[in-house]
PDB file of C-alpha atoms in Angstrom:
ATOM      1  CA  UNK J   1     111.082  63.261 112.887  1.00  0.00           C
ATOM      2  CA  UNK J   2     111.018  65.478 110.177  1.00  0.00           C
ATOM      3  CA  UNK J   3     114.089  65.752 107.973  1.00  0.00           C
ATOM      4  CA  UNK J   4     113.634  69.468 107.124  1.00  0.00           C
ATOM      5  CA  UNK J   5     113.173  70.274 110.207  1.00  0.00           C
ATOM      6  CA  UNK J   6     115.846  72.169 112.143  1.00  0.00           C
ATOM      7  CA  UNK J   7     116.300  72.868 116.254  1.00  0.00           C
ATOM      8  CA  UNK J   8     116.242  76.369 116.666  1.00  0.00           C
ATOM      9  CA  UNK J   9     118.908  78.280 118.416  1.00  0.00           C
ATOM     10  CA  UNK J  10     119.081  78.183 121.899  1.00  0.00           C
ATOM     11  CA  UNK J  11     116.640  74.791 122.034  1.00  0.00           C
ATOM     12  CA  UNK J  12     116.866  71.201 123.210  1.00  0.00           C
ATOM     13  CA  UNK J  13     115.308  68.644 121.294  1.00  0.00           C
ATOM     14  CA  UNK J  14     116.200  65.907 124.055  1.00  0.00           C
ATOM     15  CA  UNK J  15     114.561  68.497 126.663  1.00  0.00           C
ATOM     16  CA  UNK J  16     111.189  68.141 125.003  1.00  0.00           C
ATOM     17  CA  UNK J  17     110.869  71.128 122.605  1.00  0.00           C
ATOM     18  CA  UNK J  18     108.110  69.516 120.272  1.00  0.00           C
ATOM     19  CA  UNK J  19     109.133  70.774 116.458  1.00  0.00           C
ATOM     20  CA  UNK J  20     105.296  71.711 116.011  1.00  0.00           C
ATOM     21  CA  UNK J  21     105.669  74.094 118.600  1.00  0.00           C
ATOM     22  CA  UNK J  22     105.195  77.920 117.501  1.00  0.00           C
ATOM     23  CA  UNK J  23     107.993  79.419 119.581  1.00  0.00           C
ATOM     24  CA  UNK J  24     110.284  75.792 118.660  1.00  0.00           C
ATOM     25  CA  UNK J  25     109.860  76.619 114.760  1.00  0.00           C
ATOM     26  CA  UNK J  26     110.397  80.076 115.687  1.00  0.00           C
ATOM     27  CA  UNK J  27     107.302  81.242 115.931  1.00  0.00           C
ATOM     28  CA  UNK J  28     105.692  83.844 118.234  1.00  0.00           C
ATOM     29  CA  UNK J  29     103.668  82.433 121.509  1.00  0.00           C
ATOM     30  CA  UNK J  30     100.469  83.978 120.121  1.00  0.00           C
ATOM     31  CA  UNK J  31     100.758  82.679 116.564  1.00  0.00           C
ATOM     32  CA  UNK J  32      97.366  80.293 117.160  1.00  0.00           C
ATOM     33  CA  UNK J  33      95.247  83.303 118.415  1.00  0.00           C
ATOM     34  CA  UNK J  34      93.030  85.056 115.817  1.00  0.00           C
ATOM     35  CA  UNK J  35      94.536  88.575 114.467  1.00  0.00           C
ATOM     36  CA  UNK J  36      91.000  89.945 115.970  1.00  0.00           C
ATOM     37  CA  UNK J  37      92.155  89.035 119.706  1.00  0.00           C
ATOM     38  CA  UNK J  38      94.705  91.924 120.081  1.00  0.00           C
ATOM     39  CA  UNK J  39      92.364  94.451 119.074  1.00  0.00           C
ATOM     40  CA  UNK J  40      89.873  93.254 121.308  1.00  0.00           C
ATOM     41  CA  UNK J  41      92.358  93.488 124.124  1.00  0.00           C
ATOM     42  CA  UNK J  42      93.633  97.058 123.121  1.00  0.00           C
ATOM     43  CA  UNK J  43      89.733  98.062 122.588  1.00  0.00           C
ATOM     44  CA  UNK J  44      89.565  96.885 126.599  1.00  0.00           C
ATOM     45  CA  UNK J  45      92.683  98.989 127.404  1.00  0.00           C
ATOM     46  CA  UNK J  46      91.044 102.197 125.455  1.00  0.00           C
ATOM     47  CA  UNK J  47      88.074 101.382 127.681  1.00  0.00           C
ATOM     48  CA  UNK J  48      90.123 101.395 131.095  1.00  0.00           C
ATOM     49  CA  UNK J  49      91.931 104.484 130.410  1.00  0.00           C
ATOM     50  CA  UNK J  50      89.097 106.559 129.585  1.00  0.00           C
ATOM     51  CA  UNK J  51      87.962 105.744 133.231  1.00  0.00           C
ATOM     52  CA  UNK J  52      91.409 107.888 133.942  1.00  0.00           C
ATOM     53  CA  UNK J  53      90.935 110.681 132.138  1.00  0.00           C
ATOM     54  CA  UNK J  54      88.692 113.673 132.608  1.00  0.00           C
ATOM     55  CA  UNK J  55      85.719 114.094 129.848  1.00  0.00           C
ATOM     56  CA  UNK J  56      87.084 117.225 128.255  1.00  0.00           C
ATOM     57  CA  UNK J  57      90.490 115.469 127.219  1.00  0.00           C
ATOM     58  CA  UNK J  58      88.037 112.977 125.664  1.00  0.00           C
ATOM     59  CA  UNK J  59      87.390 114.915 122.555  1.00  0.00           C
ATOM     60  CA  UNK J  60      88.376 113.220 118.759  1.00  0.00           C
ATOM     61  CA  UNK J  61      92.187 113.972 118.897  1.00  0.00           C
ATOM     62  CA  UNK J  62      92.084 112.664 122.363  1.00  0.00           C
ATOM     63  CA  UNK J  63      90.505 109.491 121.896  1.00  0.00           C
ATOM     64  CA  UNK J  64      93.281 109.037 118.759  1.00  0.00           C
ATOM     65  CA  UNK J  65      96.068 110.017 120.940  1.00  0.00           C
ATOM     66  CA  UNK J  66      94.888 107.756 123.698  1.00  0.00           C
ATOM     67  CA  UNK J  67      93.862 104.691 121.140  1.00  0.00           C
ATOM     68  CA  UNK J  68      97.469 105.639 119.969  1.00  0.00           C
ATOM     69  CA  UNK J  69      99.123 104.831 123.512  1.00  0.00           C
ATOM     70  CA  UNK J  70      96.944 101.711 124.416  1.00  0.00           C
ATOM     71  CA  UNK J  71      97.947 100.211 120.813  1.00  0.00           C
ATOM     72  CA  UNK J  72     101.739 101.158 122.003  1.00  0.00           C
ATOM     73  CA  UNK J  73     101.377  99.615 125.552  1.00  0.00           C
ATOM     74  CA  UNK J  74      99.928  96.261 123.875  1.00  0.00           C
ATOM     75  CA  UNK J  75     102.594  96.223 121.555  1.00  0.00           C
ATOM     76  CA  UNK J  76     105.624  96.857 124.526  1.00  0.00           C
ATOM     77  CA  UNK J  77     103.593  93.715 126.280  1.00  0.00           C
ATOM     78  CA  UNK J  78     103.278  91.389 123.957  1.00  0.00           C
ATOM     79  CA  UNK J  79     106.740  91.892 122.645  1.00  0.00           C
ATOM     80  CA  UNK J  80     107.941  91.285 126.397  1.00  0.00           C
ATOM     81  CA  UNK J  81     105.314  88.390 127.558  1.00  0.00           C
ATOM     82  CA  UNK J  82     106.806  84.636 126.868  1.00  0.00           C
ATOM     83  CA  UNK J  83     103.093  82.939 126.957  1.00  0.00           C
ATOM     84  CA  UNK J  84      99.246  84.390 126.625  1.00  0.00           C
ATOM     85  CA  UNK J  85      99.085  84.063 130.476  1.00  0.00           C
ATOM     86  CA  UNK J  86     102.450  86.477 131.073  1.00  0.00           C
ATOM     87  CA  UNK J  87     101.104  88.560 128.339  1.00  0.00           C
ATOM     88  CA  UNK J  88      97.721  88.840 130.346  1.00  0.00           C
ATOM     89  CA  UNK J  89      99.444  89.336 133.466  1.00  0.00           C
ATOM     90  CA  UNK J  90     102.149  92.094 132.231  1.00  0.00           C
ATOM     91  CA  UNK J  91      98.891  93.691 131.498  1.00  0.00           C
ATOM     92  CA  UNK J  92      96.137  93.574 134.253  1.00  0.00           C
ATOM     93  CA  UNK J  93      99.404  94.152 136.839  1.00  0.00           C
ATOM     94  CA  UNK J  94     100.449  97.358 134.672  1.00  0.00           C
ATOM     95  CA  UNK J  95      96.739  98.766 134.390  1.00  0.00           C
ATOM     96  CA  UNK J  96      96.184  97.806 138.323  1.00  0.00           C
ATOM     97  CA  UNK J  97      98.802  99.336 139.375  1.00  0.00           C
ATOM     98  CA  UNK J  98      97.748 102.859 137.829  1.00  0.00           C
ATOM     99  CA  UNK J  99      94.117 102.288 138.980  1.00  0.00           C
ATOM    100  CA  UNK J 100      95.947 102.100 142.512  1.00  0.00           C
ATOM    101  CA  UNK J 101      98.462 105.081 141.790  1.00  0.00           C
ATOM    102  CA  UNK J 102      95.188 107.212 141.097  1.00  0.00           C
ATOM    103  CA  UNK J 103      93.462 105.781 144.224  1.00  0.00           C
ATOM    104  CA  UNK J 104      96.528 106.862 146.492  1.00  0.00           C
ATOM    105  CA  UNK J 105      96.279 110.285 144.791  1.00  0.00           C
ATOM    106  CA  UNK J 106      92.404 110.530 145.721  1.00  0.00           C
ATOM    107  CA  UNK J 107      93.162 110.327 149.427  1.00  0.00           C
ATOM    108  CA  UNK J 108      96.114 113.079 149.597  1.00  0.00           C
TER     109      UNK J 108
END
């Protein structure tokens, strides 16, 4: 084991907590993934949104404001998630849910 290397608070060597491990050495989950991937993903969420919105709110200042709130949601997610999967999940759940919201709305 490495001598410099100290358990974090709150972890268990015995349990299995491998030193290497981002979130053991107090890392984030999503320290291995490129500092592209986020972007990509709040790119996709910019994407999903405009499907929401009507064409006329789609103007330059709307498309900031909106880029604006997808880079906000991303952020409130991937603080929350504990692994790339919850992350993923928080997110398609979140986005599904107002597809469905606007669905329900559709048929009133």
């Amino acid at each position: 084991m490495d001598a410099s290397w100290q358990p974090v608070q709150g972890s268990n060597p015995a349990a299995g907590v491998h030193p290497n491990d981002p979130a053991a050495a107090g890392g984030h989950w999503a320290a291995q993934h490129d500092p592209e991937w986020r972007s990509r993903i709040v790119s996709r969420i910019v994407e999903i949104l405009k499907k929401h919105l009507p064409a006329s709110v789609l103007d330059l200042d709307g498309l900031n404001h909106l880029q604006g709130v997808a880079e906000r949601f991303e952020e409130k997610m991937y603080t929350a998630a504990t692994s790339q999967s919850d992350y993923l999940r928080k997110i398609s759940l979140k986005l599904l849910s107002m597809e469905l919201k606007r669905q329900q709305a559709l048929l009133k």
